[in-house]
Coordinates of C-alpha atoms and ligand atoms in Angstrom, one line a residue:
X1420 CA 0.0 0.0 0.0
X1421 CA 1.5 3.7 -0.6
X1422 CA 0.3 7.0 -0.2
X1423 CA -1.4 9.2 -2.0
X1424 CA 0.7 11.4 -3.0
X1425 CA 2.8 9.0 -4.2
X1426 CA 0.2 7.2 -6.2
X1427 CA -0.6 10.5 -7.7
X1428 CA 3.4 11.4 -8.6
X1429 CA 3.8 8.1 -10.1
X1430 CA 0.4 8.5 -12.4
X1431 CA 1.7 11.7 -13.3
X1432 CA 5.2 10.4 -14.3
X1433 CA 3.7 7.6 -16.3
X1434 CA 1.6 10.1 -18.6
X1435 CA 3.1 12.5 -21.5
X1436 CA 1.1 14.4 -24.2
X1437 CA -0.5 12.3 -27.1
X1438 CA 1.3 13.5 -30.3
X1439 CA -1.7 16.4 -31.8
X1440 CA -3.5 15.1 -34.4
X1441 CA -4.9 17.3 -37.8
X1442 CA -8.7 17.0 -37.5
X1443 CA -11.8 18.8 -38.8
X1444 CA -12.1 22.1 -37.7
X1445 CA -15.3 21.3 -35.3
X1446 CA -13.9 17.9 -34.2
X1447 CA -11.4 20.0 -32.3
X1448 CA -13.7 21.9 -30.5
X1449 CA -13.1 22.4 -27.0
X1450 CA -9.6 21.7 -26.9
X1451 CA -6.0 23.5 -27.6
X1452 CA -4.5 24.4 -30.9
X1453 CA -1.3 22.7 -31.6
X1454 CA -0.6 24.8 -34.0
X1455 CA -1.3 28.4 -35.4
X1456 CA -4.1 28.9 -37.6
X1457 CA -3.2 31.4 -40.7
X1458 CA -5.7 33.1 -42.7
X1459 CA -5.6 32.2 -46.5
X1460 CA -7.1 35.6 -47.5
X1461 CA -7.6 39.2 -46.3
X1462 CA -11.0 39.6 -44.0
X1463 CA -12.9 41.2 -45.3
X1464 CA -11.7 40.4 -48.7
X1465 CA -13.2 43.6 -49.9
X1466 CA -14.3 46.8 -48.7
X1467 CA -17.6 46.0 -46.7
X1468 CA -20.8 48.4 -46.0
X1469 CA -21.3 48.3 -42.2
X1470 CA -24.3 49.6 -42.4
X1471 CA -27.4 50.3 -44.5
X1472 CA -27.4 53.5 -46.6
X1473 CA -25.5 55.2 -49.0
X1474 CA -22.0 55.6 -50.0
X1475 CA -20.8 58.6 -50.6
X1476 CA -18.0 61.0 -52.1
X1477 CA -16.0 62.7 -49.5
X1478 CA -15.8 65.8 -51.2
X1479 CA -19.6 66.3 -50.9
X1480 CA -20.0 66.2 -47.5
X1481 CA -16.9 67.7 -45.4
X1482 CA -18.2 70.7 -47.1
X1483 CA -21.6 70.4 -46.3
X1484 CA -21.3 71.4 -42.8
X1485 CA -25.2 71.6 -41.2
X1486 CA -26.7 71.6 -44.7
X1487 CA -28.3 68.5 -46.5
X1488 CA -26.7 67.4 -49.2
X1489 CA -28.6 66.2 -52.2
X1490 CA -27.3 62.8 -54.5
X1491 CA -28.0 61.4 -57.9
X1492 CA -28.8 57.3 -56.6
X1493 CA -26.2 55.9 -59.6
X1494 CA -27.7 52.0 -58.5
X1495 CA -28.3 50.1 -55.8
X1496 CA -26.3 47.1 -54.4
X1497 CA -28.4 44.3 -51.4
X1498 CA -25.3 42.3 -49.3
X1499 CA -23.9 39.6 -51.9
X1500 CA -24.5 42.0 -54.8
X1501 CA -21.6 43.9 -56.7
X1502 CA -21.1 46.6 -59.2
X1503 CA -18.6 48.2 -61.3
X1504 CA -20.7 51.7 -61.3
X1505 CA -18.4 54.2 -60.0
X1506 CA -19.8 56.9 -57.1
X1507 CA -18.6 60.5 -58.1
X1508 CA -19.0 63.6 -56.5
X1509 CA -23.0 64.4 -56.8
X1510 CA -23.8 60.8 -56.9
X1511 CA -24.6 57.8 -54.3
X1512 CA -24.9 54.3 -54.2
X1513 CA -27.4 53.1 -52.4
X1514 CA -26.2 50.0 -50.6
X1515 CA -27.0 47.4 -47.6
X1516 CA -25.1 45.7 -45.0
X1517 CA -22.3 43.6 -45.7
X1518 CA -22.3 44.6 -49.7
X1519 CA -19.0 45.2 -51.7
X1520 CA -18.2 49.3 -52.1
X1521 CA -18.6 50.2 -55.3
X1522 CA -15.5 52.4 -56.9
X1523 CA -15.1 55.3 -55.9
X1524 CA -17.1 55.1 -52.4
X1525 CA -15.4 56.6 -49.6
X1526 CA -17.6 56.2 -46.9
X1527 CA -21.8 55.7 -46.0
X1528 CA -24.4 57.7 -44.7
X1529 CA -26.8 55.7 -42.6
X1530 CA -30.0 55.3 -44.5
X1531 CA -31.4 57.4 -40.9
X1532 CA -30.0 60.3 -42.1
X1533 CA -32.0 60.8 -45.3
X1534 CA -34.2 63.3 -45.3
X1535 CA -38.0 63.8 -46.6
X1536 CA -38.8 60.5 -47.3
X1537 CA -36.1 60.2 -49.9
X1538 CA -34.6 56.5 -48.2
X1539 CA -36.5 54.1 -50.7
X1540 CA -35.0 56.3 -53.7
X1541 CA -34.3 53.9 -56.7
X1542 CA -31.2 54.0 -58.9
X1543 CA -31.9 57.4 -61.0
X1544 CA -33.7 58.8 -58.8
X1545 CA -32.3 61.5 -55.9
X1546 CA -32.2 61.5 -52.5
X1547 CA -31.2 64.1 -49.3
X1548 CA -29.1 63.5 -46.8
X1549 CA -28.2 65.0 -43.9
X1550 CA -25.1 64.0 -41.8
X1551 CA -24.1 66.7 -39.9
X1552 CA -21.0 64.4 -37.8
X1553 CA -19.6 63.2 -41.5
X1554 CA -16.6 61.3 -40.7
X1555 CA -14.4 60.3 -43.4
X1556 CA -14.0 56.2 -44.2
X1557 CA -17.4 56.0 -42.1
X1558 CA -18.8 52.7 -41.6
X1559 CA -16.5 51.2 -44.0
X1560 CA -14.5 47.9 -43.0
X1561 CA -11.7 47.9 -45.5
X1562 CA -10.1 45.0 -46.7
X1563 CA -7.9 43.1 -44.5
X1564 CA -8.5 45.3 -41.4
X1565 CA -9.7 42.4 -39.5
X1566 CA -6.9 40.4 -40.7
X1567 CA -4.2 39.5 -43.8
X1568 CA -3.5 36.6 -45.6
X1569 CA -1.1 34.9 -43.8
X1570 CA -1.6 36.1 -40.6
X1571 CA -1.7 34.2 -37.6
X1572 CA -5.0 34.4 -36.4
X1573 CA -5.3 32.1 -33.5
X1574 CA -1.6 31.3 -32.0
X1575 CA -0.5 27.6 -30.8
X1576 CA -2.0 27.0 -27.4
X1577 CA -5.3 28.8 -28.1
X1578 CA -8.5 27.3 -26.3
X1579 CA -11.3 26.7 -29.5
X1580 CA -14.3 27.7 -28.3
X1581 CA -17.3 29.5 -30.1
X1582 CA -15.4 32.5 -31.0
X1583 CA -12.4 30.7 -32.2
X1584 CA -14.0 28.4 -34.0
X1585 CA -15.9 30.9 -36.0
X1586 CA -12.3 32.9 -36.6
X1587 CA -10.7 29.6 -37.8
X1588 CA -13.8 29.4 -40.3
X1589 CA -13.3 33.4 -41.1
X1590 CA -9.7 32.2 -42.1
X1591 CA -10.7 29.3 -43.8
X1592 CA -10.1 26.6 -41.7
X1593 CA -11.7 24.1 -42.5
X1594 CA -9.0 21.5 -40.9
X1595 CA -6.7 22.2 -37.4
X1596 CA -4.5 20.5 -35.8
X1597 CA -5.1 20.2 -32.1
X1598 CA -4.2 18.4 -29.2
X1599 CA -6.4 15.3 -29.9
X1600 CA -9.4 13.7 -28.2
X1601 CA -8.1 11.1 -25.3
X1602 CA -9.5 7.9 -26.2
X1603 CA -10.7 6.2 -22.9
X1604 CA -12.1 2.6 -23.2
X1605 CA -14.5 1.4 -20.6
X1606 CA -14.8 -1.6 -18.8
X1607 CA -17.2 -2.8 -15.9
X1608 CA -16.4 -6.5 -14.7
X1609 CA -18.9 -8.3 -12.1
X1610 CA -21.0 -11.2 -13.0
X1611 CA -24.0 -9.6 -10.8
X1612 CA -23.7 -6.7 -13.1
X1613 CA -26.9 -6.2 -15.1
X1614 CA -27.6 -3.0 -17.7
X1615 CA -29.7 -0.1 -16.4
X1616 CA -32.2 -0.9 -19.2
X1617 CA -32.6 -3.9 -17.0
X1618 CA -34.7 -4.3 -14.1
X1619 CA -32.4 -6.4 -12.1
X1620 CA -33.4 -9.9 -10.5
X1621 CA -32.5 -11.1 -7.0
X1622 CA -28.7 -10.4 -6.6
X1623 CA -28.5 -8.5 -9.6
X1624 CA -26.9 -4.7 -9.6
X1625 CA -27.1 -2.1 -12.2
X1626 CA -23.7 -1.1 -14.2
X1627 CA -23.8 2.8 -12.8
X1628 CA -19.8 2.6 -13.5
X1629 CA -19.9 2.4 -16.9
X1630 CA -22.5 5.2 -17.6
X1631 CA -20.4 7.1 -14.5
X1632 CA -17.0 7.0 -16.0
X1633 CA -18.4 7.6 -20.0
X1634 CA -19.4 10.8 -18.7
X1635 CA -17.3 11.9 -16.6
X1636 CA -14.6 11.2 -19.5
X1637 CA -16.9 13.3 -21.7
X1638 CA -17.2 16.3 -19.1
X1639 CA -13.1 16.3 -19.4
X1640 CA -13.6 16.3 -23.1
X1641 CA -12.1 13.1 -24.0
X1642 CA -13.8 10.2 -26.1
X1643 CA -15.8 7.4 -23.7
X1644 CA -15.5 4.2 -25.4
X1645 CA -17.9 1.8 -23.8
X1646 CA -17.3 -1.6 -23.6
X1647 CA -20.1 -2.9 -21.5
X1648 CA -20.2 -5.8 -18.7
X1649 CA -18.0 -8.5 -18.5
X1650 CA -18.2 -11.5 -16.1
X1651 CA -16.2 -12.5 -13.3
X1652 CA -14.7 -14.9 -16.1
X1653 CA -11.2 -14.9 -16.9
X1654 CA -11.8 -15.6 -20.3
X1655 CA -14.2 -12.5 -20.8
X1656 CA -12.5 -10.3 -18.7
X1657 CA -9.4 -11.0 -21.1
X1658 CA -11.6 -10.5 -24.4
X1659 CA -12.5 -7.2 -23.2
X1660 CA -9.4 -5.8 -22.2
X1661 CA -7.6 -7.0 -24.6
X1662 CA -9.7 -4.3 -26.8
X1663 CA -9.8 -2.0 -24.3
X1664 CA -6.0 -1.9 -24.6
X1665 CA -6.3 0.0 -27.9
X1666 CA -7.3 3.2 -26.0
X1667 CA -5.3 5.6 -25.0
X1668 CA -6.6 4.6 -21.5
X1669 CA -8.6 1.6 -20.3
X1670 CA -10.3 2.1 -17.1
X1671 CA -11.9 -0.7 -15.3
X1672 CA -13.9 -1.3 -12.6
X1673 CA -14.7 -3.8 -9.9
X1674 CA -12.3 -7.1 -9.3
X1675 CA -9.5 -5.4 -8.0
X1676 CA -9.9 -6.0 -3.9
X1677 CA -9.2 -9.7 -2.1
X1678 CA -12.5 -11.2 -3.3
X1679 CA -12.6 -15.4 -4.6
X1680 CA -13.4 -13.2 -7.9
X1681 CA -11.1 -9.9 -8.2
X1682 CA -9.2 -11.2 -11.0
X1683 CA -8.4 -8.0 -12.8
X1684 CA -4.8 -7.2 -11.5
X1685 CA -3.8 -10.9 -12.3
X1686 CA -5.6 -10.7 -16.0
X1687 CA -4.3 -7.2 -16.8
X1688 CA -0.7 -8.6 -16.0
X1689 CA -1.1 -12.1 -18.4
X1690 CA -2.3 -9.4 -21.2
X1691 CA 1.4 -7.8 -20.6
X1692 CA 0.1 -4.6 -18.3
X1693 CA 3.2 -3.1 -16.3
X1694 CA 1.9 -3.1 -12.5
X1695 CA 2.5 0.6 -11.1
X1696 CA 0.8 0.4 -7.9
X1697 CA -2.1 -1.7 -6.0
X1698 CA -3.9 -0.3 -3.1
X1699 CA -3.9 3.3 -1.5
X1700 CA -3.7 4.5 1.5
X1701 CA -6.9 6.0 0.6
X1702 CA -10.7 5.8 1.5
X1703 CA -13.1 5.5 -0.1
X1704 CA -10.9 3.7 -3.2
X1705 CA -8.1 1.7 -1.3
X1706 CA -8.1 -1.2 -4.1
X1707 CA -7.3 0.8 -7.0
X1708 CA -4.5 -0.5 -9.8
X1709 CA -2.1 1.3 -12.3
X1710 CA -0.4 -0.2 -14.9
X1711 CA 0.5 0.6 -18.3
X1712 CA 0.7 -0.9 -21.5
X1713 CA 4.3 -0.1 -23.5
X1714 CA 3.8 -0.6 -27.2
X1715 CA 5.6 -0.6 -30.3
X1716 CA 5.3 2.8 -32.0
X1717 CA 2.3 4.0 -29.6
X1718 CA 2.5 6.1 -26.3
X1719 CA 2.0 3.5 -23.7
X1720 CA -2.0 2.8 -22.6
X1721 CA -2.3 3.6 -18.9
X1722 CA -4.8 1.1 -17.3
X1723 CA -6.4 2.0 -13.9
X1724 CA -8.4 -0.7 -12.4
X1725 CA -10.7 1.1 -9.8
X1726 CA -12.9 -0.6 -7.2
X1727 CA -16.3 -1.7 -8.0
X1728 CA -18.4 0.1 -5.3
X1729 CA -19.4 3.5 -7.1
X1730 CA -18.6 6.1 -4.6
X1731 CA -14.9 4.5 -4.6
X1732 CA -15.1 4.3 -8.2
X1733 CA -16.1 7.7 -8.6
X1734 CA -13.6 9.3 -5.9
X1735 CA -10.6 6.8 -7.8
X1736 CA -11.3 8.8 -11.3
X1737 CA -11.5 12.2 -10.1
X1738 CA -7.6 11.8 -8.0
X1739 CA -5.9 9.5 -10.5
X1740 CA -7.9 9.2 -14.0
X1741 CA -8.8 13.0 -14.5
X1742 CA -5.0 14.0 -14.2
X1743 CA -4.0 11.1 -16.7
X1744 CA -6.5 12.6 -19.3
X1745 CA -5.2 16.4 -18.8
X1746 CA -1.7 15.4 -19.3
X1747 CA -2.6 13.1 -22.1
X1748 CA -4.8 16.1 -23.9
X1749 CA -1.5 18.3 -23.6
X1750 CA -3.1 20.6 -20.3
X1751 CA -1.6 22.8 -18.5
X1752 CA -0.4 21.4 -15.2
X1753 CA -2.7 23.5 -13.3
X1754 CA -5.7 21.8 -14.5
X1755 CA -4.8 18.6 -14.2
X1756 CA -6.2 17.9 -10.6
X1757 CA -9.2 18.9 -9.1
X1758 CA -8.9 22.9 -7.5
X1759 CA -8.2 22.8 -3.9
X1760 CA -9.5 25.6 -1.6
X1761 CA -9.9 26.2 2.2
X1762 CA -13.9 25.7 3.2
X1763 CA -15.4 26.6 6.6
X1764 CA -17.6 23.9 7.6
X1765 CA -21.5 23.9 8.4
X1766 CA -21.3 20.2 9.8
X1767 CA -19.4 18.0 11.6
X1768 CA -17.6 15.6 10.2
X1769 CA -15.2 13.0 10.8
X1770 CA -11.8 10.9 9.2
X1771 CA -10.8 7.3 9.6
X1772 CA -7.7 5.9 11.5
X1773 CA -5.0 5.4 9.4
X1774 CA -6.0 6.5 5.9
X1775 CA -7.4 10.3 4.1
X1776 CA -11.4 10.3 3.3
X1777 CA -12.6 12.0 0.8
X1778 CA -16.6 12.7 2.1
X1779 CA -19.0 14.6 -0.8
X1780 CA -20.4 18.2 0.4
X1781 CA -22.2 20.7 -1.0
X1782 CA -20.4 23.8 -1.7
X1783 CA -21.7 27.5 -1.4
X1784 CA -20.5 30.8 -1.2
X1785 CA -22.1 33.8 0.4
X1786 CA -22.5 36.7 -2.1
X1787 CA -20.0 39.4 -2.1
X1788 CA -17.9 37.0 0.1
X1789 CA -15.5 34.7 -1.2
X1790 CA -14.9 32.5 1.2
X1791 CA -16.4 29.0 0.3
X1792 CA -19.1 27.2 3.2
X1793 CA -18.8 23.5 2.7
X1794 CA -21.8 21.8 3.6
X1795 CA -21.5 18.2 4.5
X1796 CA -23.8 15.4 2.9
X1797 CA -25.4 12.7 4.3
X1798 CA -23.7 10.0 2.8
X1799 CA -23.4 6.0 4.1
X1800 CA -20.2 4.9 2.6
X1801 CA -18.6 3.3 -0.5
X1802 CA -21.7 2.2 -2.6
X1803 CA -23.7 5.7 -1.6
X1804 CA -24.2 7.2 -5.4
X1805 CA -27.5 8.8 -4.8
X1806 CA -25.2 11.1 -1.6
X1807 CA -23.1 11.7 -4.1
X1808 CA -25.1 13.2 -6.2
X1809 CA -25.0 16.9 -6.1
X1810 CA -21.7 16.9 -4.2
X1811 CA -20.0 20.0 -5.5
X1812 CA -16.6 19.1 -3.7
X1813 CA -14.9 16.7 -1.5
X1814 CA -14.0 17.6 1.8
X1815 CA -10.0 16.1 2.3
X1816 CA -10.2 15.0 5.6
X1817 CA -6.7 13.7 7.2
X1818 CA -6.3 10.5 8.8
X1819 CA -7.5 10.7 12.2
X1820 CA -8.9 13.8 12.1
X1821 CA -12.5 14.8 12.9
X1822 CA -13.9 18.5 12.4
X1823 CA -16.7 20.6 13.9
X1824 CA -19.2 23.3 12.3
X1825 CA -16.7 26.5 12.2
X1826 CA -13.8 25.1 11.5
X1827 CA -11.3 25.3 8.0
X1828 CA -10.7 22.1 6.3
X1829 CA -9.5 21.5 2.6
X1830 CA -11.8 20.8 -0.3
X1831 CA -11.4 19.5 -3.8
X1832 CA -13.7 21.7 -5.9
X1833 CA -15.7 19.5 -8.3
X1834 CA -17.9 22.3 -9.4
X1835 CA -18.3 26.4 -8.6
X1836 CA -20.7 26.6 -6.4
X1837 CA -23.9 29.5 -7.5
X1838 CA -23.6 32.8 -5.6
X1839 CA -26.6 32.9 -3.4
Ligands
AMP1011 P1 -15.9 -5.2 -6.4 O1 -15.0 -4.1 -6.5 O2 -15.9 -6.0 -7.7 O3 -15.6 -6.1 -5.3 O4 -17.3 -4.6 -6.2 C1 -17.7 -3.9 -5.0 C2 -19.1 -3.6 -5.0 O5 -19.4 -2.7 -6.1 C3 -20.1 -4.8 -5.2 O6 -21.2 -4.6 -4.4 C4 -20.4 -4.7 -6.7 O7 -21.7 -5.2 -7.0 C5 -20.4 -3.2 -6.9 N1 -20.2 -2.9 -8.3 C6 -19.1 -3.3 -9.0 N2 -19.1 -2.8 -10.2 C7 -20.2 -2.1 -10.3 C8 -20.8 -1.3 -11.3 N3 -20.3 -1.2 -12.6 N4 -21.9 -0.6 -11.1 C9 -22.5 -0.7 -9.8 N5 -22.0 -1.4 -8.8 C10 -20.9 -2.1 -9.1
MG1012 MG1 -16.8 -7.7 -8.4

């Protein structure tokens, strides 16, 4: 058995960034550019109307002063439209939104500032307009003021969100290359295990793991592969690892304590799994297995067998799996591990000889106060989902140690908790 930290510097040393990988620009959503993204042409490619109106000469109106200046409409140009009529002094072009600027059009007058009606004026026709705060260039994007050809638009390391993703499209795009997706296979072993589309029979349990650890790999934006329920069979367990080795991770659960039928650690090592460590000084998740996986021309998988009951499963992926998959997906350090922060409790609550609990509470935080209450849950051990639920943190309780309401202990922070 070893300690925590321990079991968390070894996870760490095993894991290195997965090569990036070129994919399709939305495919990449969500994680960090490997590298740059240049644009392949000026934006905006031409000189674009900013708003609806007219565009104008210059000379007509920084003479004009407080007088309304009258126009010959030369034609008339809606957004996708373009024209080779020239605007001269004395002439306008009447134009929309996001429409090319015909020759010779300095800048627009907002179709507002017409005068008597005359906004609907048709080519040939003439209009007044009245812009007493003229500005030169006004409401004209010129080409390639947003950005060149060539330019580096989003530099390596970007995040792609929404916005980036729409700039990489602006661009043109259509393919980035980005850290890539972790691939994390999924296994649940136990022969009572039945699927949740199942009502289970006498002795029978529903798989929660599997649908558990899918999203949790999801939330961390890596790719869940599932691969179901397999028996406490050595010959099934070893089918379904053996294609759960393909992943980039394999996570398993159940089999890994003292039982007649753990047999995971034993089966992962036939199939040529490295043991890293085996049991924690830890609780709930004392059981839990590393190994990993060395391959020919592959990054190594990493393997964690975590103990069957769900809370320990649950606890097991947020301290060792969620670190693997941020270092994997080319993360900054600081996000690998759940946040820590100092709590003042609203409860009691109480360690274990010998071994650090992690206990689910509900964190708050008092408007315009940012120190964080943690709220202790009720929550009867090891195979307590439904006190899990809705646990915004973990309270880190030392071995030995008990607290009372009022005092400062240390929390993992699993999600922000609302202002209120
Ligand atoms: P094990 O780690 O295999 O000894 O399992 C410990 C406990 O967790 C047993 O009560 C199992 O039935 C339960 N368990 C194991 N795997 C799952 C799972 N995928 N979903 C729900 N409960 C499970
Ligand atoms: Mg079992």
């Amino acid at each position: 058995m070893i300690e925590l930290v321990d079991a968390l510097r070894l996870v760490e040393e095993a894991a290195t960034p997965l090569p990036p990988r070129r994919e399709r620009l939305l495919d990449a959503c969500g994680r960090r550019l490997a590298e740059a993204v240049r644009a392949d042409s000026d934006s905006p490619a031409w000189d674009r109307a900013m708003m609806d109106g007219f565009a104008v000469s210059h000379a007509d109106f920084e003479a004009a002063g407080d007088r309304a200046v009258e126009l010959t409409v030369v034609v008339d140009l809606a957004a996708g439209a373009t024209s080779e009529v020239a605007v001269r002094p004395g002439t306008a072009a009447r134009i929309m939104t996001g429409a090319a600027i015909p020759p010779g059009g300095e800048a627009i007058v907002p179709i507002e500032r017409a005068v008597d009606g005359t906004a609907a004026a048709a080519a040939g026709s003439r209009v007044r307009l009245h812009e007493p705060s003229f500005r030169p260039g006004q409401h004209i994007a010129r080409r390639g003021t947003a950005f060149a050809a060539g330019e580096a638009v989003l530099p390596a390391g970007s995040m792609l969100t929404a916005a980036e993703i729409g700039l990489a499209a602006e661009a043109g795009a259509t393919h980035v290359v980005a850290a890539p997706r972790v691939r994390v296979a999924i296994l649940s072993t136990g022969s009572e295990l039945v699927d949740a589309a199942a009502v289970p029979s006498h002795g029978q349990t529903r798989n929660t793991n599997g649908p558990m650890v899918a999203a949790a790999v999801s939330l961390l934006g890596g790719e869940a592969i599932p691969l179901g329920i397999a028996a406490d069979r050595p010959e099934t367990i070893r089918a379904a690892i053996a294609q759960g080795l393909a992943a980039d991770v394999l996570v398993l659960s159940g089999g890994v304590s003292a039982g007649d039928f753990d047999l995971v650690p034993g089966i992962l090592q036939a199939c040529g799994v490295q043991q890293v460590f085996h049991k924690v000084r830890l609780k709930p998740g004392k059981p839990v297995w590393f190994g990993r996986l060395d391959r020919e021309g592959a990054q190594p998988t990493l393997v964690f067998g975590l103990p069957g009951n769900p809370a320990s499963t649950l606890v097991c992926f947020e301290l060792f799996v969620r670190p693997a998959i941020g270092i994997l997906a080319g993360q900054p350090a600081a996000s690998w591990h759940l946040p820590r922060r100092k709590a003042v409790l609203t409860g009691r609550c109480k360690g274990a000889a010998g071994r650090p609990v992690f206990l689910p509470c509900r964190l708050t935080e008092a408007s315009g106060d940012r120190e964080l209450r943690a709220e202790p849950l009720r929550w009867t051990g090891s195979s307590d989902l439904r006190g899990l639920a809705g646990a915004s943190g973990l309270m880190a309780v030392p071995a030995g140690a008990s607290f009372d309401a009022g005092d400062t202990i240390e929390v993992l922070v699993r999600t922000l908790p609302s202002v209120g």
